[in-house]
PDB file of C-alpha atoms in Angstrom:
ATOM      1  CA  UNK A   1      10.576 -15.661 -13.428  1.00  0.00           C
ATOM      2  CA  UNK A   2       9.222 -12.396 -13.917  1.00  0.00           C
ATOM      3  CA  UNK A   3       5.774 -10.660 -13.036  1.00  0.00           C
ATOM      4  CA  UNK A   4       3.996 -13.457 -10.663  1.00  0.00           C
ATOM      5  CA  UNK A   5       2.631 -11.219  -7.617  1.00  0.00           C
ATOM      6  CA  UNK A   6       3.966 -11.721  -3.745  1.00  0.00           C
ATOM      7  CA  UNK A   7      -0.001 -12.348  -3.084  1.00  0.00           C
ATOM      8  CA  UNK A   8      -0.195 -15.455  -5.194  1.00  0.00           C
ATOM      9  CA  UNK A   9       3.315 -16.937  -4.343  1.00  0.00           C
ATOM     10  CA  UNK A  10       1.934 -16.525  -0.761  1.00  0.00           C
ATOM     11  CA  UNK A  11      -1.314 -18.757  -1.808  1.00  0.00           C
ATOM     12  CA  UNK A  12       0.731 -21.245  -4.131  1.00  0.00           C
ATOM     13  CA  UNK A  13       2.910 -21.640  -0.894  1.00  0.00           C
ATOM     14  CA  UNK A  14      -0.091 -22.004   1.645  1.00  0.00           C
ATOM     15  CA  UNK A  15      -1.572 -24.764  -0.861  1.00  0.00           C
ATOM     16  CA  UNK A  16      -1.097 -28.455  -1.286  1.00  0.00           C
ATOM     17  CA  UNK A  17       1.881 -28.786  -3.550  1.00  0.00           C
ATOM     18  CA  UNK A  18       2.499 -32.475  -5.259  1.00  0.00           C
ATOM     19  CA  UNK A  19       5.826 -32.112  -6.903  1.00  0.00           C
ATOM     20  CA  UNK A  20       6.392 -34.497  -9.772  1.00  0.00           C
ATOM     21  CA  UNK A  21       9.868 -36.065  -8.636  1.00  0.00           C
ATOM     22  CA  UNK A  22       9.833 -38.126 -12.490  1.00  0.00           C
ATOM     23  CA  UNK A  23      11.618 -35.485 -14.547  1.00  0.00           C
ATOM     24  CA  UNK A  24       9.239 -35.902 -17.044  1.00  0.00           C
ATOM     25  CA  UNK A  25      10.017 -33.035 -18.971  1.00  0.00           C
ATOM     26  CA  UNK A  26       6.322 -32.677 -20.429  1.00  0.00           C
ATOM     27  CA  UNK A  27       4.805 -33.257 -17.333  1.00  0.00           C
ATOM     28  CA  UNK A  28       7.152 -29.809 -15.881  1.00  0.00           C
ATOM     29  CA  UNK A  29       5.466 -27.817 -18.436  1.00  0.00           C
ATOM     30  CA  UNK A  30       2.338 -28.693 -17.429  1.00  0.00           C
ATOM     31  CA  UNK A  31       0.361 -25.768 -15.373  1.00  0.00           C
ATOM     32  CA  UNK A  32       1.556 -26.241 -11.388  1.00  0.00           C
ATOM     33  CA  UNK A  33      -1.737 -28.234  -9.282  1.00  0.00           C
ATOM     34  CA  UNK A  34      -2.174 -25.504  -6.506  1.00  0.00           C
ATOM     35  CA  UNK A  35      -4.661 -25.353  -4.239  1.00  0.00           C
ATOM     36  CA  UNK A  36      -8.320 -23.420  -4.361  1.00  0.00           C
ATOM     37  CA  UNK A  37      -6.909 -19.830  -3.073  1.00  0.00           C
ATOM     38  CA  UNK A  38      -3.782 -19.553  -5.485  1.00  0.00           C
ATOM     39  CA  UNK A  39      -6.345 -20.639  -8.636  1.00  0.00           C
ATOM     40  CA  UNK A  40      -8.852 -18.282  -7.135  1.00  0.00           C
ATOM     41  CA  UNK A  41      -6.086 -15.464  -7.137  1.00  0.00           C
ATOM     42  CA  UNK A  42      -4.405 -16.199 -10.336  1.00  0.00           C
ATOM     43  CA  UNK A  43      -7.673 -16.351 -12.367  1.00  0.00           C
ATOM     44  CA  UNK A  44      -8.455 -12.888 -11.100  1.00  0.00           C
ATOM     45  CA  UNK A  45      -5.029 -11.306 -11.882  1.00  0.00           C
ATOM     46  CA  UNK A  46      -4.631 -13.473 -15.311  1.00  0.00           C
ATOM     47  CA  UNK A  47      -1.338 -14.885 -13.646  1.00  0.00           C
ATOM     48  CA  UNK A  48      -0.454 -18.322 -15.115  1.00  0.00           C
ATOM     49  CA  UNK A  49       2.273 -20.264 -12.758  1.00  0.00           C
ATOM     50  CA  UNK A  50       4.263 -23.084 -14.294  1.00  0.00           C
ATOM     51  CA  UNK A  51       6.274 -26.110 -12.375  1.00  0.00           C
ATOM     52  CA  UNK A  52       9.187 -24.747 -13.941  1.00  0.00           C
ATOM     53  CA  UNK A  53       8.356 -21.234 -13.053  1.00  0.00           C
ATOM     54  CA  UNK A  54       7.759 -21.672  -9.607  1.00  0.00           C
ATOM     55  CA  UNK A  55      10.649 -23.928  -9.237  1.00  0.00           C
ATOM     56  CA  UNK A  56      13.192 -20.933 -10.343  1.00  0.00           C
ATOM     57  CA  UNK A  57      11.144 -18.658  -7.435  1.00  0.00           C
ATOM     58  CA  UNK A  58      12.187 -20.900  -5.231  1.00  0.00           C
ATOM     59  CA  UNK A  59      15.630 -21.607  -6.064  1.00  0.00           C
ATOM     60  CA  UNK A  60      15.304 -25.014  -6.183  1.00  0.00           C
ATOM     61  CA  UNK A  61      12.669 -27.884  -6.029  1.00  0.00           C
ATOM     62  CA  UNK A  62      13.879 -28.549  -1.791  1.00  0.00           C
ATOM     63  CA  UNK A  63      12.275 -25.615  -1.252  1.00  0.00           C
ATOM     64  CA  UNK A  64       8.713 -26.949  -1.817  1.00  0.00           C
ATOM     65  CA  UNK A  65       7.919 -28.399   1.406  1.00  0.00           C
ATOM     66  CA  UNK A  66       6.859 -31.882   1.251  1.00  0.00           C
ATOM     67  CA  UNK A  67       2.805 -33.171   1.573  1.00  0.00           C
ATOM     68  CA  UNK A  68       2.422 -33.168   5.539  1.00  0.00           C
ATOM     69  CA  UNK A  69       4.874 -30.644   6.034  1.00  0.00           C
ATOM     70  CA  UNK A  70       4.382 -27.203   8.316  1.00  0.00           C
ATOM     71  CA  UNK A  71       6.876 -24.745   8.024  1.00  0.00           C
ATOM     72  CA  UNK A  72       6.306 -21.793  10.445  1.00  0.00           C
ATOM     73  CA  UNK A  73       6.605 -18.454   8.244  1.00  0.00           C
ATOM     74  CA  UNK A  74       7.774 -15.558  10.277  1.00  0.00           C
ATOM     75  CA  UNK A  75       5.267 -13.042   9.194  1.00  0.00           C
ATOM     76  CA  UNK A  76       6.489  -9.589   8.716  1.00  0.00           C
ATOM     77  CA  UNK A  77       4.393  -6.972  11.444  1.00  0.00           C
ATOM     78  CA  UNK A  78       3.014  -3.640  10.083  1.00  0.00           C
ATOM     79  CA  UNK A  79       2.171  -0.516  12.360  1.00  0.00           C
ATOM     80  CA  UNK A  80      -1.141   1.389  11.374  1.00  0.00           C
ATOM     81  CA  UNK A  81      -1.077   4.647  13.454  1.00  0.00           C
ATOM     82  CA  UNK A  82      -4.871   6.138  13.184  1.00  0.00           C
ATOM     83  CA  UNK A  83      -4.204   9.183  15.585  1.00  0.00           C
ATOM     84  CA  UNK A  84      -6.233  11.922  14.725  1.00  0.00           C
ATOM     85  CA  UNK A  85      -5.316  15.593  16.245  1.00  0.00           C
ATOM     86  CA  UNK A  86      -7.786  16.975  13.478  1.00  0.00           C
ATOM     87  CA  UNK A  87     -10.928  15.329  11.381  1.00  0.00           C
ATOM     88  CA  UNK A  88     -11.356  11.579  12.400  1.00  0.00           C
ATOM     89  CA  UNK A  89     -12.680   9.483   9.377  1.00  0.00           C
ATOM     90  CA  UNK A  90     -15.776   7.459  10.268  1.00  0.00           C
ATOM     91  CA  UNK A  91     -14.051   4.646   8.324  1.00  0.00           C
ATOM     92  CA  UNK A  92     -10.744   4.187  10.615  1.00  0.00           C
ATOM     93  CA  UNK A  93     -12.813   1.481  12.295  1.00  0.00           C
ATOM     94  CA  UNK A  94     -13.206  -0.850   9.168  1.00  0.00           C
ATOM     95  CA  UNK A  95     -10.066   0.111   7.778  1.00  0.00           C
ATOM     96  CA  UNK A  96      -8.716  -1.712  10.755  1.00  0.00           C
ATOM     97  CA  UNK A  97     -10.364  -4.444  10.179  1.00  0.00           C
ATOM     98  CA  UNK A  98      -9.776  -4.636   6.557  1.00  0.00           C
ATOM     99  CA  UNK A  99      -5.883  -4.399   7.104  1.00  0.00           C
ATOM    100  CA  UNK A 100      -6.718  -7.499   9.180  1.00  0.00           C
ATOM    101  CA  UNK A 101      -7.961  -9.406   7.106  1.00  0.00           C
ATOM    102  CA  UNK A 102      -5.640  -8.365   4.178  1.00  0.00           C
ATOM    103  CA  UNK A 103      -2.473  -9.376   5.978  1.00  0.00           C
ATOM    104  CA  UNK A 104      -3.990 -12.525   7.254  1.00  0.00           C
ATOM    105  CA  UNK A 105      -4.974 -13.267   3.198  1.00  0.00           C
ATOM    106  CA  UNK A 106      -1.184 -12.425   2.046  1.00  0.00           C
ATOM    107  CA  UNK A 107       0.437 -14.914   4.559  1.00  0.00           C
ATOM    108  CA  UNK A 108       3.071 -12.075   4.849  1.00  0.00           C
ATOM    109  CA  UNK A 109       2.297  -9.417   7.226  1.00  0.00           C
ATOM    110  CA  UNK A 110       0.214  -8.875  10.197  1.00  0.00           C
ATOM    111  CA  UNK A 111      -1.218  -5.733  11.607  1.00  0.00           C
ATOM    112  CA  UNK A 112      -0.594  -4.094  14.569  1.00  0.00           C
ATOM    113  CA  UNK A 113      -3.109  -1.135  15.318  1.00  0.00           C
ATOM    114  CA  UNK A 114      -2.153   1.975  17.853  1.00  0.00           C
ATOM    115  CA  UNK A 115      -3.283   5.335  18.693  1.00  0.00           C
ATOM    116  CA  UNK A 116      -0.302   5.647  21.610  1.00  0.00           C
ATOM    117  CA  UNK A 117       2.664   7.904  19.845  1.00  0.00           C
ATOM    118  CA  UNK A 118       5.341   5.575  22.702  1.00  0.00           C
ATOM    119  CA  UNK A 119       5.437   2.770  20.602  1.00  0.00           C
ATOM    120  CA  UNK A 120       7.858   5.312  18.486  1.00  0.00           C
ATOM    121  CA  UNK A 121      10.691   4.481  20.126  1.00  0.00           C
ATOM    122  CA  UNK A 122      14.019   3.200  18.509  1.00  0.00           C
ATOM    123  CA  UNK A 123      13.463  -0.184  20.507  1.00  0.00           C
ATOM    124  CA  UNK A 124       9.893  -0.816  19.709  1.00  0.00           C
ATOM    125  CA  UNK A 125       9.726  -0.075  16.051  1.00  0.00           C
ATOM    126  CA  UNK A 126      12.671  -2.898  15.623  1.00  0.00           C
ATOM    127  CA  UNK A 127      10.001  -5.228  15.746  1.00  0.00           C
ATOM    128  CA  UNK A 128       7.987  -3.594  12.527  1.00  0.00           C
ATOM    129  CA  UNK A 129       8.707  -3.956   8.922  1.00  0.00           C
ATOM    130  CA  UNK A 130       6.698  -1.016   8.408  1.00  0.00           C
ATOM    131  CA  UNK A 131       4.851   2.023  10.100  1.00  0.00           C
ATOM    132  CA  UNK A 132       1.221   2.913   8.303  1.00  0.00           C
ATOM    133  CA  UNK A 133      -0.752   6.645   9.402  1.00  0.00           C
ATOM    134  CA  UNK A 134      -3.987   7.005   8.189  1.00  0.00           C
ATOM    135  CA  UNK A 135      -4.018  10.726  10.205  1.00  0.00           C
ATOM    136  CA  UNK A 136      -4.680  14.453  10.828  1.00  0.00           C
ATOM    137  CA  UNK A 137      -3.389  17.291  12.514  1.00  0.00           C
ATOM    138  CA  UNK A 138      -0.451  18.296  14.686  1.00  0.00           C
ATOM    139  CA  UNK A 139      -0.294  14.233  16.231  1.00  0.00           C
ATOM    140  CA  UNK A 140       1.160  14.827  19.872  1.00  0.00           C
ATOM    141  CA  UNK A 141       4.941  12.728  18.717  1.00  0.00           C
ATOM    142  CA  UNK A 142       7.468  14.164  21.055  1.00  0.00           C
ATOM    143  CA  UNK A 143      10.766  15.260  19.507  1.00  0.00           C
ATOM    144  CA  UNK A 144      12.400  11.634  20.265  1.00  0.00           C
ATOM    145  CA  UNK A 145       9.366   9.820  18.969  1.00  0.00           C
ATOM    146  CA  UNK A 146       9.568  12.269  15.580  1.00  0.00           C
ATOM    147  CA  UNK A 147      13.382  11.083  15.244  1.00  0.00           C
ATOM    148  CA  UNK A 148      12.706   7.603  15.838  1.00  0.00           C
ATOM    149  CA  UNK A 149      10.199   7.445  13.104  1.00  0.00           C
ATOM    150  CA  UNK A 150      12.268   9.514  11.057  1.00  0.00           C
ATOM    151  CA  UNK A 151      15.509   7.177  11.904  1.00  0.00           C
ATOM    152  CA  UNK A 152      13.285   3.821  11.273  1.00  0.00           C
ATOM    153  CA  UNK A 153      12.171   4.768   7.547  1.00  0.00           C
ATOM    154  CA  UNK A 154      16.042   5.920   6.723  1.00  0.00           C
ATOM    155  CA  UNK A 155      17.936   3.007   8.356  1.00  0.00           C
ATOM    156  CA  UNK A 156      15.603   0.829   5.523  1.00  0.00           C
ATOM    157  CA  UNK A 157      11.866   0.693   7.386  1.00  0.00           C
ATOM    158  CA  UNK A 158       8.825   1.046   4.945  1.00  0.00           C
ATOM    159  CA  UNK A 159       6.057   3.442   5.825  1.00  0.00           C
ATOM    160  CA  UNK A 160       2.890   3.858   4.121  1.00  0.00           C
ATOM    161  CA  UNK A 161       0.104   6.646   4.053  1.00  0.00           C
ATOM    162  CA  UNK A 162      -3.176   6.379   3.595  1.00  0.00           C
ATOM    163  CA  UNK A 163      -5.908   9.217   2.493  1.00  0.00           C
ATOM    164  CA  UNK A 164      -5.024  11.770   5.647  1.00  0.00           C
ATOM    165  CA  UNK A 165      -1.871  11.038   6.019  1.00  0.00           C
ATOM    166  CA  UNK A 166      -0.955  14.232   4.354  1.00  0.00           C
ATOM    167  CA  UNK A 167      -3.294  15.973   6.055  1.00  0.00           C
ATOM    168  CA  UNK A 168      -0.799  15.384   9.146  1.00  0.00           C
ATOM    169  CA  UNK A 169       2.401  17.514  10.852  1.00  0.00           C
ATOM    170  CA  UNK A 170       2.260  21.035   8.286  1.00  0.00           C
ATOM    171  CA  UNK A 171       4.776  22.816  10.691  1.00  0.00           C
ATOM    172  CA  UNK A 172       7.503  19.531  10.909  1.00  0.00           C
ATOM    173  CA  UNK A 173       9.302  20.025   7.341  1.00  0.00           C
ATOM    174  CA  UNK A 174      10.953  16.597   8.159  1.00  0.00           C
ATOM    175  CA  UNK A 175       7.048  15.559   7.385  1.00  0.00           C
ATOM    176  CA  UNK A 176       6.811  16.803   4.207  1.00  0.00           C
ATOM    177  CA  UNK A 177      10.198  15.390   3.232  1.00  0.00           C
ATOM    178  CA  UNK A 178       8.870  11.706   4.168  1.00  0.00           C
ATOM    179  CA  UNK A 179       5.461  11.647   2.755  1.00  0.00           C
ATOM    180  CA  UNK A 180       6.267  14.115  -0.147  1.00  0.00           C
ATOM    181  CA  UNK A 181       3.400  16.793  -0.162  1.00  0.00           C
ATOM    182  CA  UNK A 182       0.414  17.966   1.868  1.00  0.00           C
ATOM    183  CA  UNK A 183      -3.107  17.579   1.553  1.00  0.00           C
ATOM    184  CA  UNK A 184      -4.442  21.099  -0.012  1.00  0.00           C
ATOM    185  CA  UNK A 185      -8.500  20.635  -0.411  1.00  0.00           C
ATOM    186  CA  UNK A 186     -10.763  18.018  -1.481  1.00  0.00           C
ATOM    187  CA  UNK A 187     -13.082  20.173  -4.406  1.00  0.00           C
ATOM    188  CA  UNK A 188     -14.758  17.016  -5.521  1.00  0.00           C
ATOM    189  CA  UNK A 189     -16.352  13.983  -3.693  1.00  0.00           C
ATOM    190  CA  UNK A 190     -18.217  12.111  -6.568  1.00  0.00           C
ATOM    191  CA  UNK A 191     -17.392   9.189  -9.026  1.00  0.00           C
ATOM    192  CA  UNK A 192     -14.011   9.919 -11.218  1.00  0.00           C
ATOM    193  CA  UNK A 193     -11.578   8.548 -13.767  1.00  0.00           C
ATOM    194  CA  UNK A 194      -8.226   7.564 -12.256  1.00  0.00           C
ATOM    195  CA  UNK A 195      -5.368   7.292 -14.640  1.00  0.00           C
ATOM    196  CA  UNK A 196      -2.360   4.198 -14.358  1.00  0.00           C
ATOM    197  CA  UNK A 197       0.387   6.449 -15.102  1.00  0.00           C
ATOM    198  CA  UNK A 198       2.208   3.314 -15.880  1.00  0.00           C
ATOM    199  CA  UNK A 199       0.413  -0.057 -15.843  1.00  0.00           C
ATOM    200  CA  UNK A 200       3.019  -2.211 -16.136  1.00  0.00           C
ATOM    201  CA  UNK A 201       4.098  -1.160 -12.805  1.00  0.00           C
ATOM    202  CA  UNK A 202       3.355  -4.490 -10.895  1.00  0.00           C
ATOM    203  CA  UNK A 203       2.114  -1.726  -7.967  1.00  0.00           C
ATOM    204  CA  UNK A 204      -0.717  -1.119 -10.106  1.00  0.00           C
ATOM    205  CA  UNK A 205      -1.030  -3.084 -13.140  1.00  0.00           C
ATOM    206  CA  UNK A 206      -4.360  -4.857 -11.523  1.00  0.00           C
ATOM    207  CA  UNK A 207      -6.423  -1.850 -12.429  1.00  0.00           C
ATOM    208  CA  UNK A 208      -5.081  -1.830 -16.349  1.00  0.00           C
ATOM    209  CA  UNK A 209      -5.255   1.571 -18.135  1.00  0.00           C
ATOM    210  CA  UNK A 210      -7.746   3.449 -15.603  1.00  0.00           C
ATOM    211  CA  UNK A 211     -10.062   2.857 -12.829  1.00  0.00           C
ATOM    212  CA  UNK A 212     -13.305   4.544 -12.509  1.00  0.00           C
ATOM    213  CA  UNK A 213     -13.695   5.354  -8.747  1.00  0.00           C
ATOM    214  CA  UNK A 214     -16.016   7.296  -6.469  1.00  0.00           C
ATOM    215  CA  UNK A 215     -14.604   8.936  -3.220  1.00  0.00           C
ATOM    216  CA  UNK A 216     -12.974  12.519  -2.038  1.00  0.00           C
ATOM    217  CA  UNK A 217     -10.193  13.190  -4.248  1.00  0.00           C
ATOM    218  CA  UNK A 218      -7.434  15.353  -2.891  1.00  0.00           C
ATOM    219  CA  UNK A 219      -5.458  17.769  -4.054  1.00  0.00           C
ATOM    220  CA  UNK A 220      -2.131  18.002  -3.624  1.00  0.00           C
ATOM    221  CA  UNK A 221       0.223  21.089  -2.550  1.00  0.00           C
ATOM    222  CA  UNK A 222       3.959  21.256  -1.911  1.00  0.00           C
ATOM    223  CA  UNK A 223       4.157  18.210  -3.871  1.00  0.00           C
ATOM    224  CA  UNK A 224       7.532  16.831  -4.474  1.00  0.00           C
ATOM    225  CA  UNK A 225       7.489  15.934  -8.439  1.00  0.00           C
ATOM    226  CA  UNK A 226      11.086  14.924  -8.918  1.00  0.00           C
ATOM    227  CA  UNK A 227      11.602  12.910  -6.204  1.00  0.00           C
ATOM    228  CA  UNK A 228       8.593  10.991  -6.316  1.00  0.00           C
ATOM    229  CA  UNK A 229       7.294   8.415  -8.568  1.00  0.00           C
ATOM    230  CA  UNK A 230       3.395   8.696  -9.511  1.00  0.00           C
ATOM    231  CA  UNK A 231       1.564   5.728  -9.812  1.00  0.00           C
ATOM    232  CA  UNK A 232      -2.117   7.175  -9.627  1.00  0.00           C
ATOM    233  CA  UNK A 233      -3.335  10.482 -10.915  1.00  0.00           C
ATOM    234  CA  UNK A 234      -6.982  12.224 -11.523  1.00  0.00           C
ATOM    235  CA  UNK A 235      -8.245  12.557 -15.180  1.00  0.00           C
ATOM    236  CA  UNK A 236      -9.106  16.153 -14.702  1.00  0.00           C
ATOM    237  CA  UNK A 237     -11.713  15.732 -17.889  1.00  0.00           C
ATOM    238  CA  UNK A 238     -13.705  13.524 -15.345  1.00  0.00           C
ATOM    239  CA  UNK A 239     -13.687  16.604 -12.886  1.00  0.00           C
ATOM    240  CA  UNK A 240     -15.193  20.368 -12.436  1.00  0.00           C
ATOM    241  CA  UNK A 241     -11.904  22.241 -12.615  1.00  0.00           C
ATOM    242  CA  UNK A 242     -13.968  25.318 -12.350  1.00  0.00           C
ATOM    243  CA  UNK A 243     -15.985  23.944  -8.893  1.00  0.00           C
ATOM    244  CA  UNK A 244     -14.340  26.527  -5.851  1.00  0.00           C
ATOM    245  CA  UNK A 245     -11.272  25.774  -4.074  1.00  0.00           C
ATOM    246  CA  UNK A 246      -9.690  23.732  -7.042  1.00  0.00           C
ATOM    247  CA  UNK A 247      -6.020  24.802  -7.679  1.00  0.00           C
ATOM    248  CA  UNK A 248      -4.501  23.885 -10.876  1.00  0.00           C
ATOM    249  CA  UNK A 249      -0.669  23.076 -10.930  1.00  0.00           C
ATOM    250  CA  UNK A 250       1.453  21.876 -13.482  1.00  0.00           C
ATOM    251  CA  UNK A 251       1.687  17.815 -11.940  1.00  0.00           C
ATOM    252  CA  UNK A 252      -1.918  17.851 -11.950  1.00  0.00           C
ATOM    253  CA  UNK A 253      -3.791  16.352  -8.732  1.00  0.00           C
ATOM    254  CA  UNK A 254      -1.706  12.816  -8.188  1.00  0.00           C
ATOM    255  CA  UNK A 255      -3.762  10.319  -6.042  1.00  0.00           C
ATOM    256  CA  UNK A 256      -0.989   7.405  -5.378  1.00  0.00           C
ATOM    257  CA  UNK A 257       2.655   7.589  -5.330  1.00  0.00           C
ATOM    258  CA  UNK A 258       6.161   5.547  -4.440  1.00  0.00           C
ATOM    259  CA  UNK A 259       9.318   7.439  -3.467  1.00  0.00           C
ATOM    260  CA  UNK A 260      12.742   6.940  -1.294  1.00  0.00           C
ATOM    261  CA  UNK A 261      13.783   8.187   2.426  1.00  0.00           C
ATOM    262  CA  UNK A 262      16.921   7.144   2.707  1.00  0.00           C
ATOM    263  CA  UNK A 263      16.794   3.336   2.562  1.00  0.00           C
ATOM    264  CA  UNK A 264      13.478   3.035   3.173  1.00  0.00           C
ATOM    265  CA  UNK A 265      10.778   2.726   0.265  1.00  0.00           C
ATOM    266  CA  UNK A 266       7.435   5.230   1.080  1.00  0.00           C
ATOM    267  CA  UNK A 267       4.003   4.272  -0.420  1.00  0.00           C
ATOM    268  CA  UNK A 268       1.045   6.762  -0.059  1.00  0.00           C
ATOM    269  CA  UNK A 269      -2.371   7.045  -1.556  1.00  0.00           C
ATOM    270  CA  UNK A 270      -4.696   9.693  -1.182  1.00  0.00           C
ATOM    271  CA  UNK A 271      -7.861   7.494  -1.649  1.00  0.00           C
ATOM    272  CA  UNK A 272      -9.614   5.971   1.380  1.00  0.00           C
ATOM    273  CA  UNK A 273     -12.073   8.338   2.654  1.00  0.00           C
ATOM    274  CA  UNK A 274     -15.224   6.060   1.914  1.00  0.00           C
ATOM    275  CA  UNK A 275     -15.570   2.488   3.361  1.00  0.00           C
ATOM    276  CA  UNK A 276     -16.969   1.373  -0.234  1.00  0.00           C
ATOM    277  CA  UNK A 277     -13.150   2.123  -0.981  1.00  0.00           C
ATOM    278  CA  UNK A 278     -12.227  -0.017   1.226  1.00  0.00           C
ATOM    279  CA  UNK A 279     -14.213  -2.592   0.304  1.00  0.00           C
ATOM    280  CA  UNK A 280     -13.376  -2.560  -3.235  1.00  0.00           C
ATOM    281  CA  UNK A 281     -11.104  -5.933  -3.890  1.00  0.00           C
ATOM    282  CA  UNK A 282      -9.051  -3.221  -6.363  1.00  0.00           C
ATOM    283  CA  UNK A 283      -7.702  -0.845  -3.627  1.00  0.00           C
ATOM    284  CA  UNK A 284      -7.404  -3.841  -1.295  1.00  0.00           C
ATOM    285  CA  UNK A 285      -4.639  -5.332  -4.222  1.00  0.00           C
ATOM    286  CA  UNK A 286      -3.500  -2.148  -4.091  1.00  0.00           C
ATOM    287  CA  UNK A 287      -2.472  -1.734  -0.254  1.00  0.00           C
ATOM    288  CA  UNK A 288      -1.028  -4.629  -0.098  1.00  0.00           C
ATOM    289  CA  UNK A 289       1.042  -4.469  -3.136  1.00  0.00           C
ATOM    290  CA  UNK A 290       2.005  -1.518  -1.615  1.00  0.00           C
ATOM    291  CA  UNK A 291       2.620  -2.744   1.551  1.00  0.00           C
ATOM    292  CA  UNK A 292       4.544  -5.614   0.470  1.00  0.00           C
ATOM    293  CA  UNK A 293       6.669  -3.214  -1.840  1.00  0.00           C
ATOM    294  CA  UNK A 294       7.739  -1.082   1.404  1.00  0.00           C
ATOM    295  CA  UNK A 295       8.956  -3.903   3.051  1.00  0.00           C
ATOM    296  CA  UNK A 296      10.911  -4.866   0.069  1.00  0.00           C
ATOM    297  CA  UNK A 297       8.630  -7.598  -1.202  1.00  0.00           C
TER     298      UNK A 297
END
């Protein structure tokens, strides 16, 4: 089966499943009765989920759990780190609680929010799938915390930025290697057109062929082209390129990308300054398809 999100297999497993045991082959192709949250989520995405479908997600029909039947799920934990050595956003607050919510909506991840740099360790971040920053500034991460992180992301560990994140550890070059360039100036802070540099990528393919967007938009400096795949990027014809400040560079000014540390899969986007961000259902798809692609959903 191929291009049915991890959100709605979440819902169409949460729901109340009656499996046609028959084998009446035209009842199989019939559209699979799920429950008000997976119709709610495929209508929005255009997502159309068929008995036989689902069935070959699953590996088999045993794998639909019976009517009556709980099966615990061991939810995967996520780390948001919202530290700030430098600026603190006003919006850290509600970005907690949206991460919340949105873990508690996949069925597949919870959130675990800290500002104390001990719980990088080697032993504690065994118990994350994931580490998130939403940050700023020279964070206070002892040498051994630094490595741990470091360690956690190669040995296969996801970790996510969000808006700030790049505006976070200029003089540790192991940084920059991670997150894959630093925040360099935000000339604009109005509505914009953001390009899908590929909509088919299931990442972003919510928001079709652009997405029309106010917030601060970042630039980017030190960014590292080759060894990072761009998912988002400002239409600089919706933009004052002549405004102060704004540096032109051949990759343009890319807002969201994916790209590899070692075994471990990085997500960052540079949107997420303004809560109406936040509460925009299209970024919320996108953090948690990004979320669930760094720890290898």
């Amino acid at each position: 089966m191929v291009g049915i999100s991890a959100e709605l297999v979440a819902a169409l497993r949460s729901s109340s499943i009656q499996h046609n045991r028959t084998g009446d082959e035209g009842q199989a192709e019939n559209a699979l009765p799920v429950g008000a949250g997976a119709i709610m989520i495929a209508q929005a995405s255009g997502e159309t989920v068929r008995r036989r479908e689902f069935l070959a997600l699953l590996g088999s029909a045993a794998a639909i759990q019976p009517l009556g039947a709980h099966a615990e799920r061991q939810l995967e934990r996520i780390l948001y780190f919202t530290l700030s050595a430098g600026y603190r956003h006003e919006v850290i607050p509600f970005s907690r609680s949206i991460l919340t919510q949105l873990g508690r909506s996949s069925g597949a991840f919870e959130v675990t929010v800290t500002e104390d740099t001990s719980e990088f360790s080697t032993e504690n971040l065994r118990r994350y799938a994931a580490v998130m920053f939403y940050t700023t500034g020279e964070l206070p991460m002892s040498d051994a915390e630094k490595a741990a992180l470091l360690d956690f992301v190669r040995s296969g560990g996801g970790f996510l930025g969000v808006h700030s994140a790049t505006d976070t550890f200029y003089a540790w070059p192991d940084y920059l290697d991670l997150v894959g360039g630093y925040f360099n100036g935000h000339p604009w802070h109005q509505a914009v057109t953001i390009q899908v540099v590929d909509p088919k990528n299931p990442l972003v393919a919510h928001l079709g062929q652009t997405w029309r967007l106010e917030d601060e938009i970042y630039q980017i400096s030190d960014f590292d082209h080759r060894g990072s795949q761009v998912l988002l990027r400002l239409d600089q014809n919706s933009a004052d390129l002549g405004k102060p400040g704004v540096q032109q560079r051949f990759y343009g000014w890319p807002l969201a990308w994916t790209r590899s540390y070692g075994q471990g899969r990085v997500f960052y986007t540079a949107l997420g300054h303004e809560a109406s961000v936040w509460r925009d259902a299209r970024y919320q798809r996108l953090l948690t398809n990004g979320i669930l692609w760094a720890i290898g959903g």
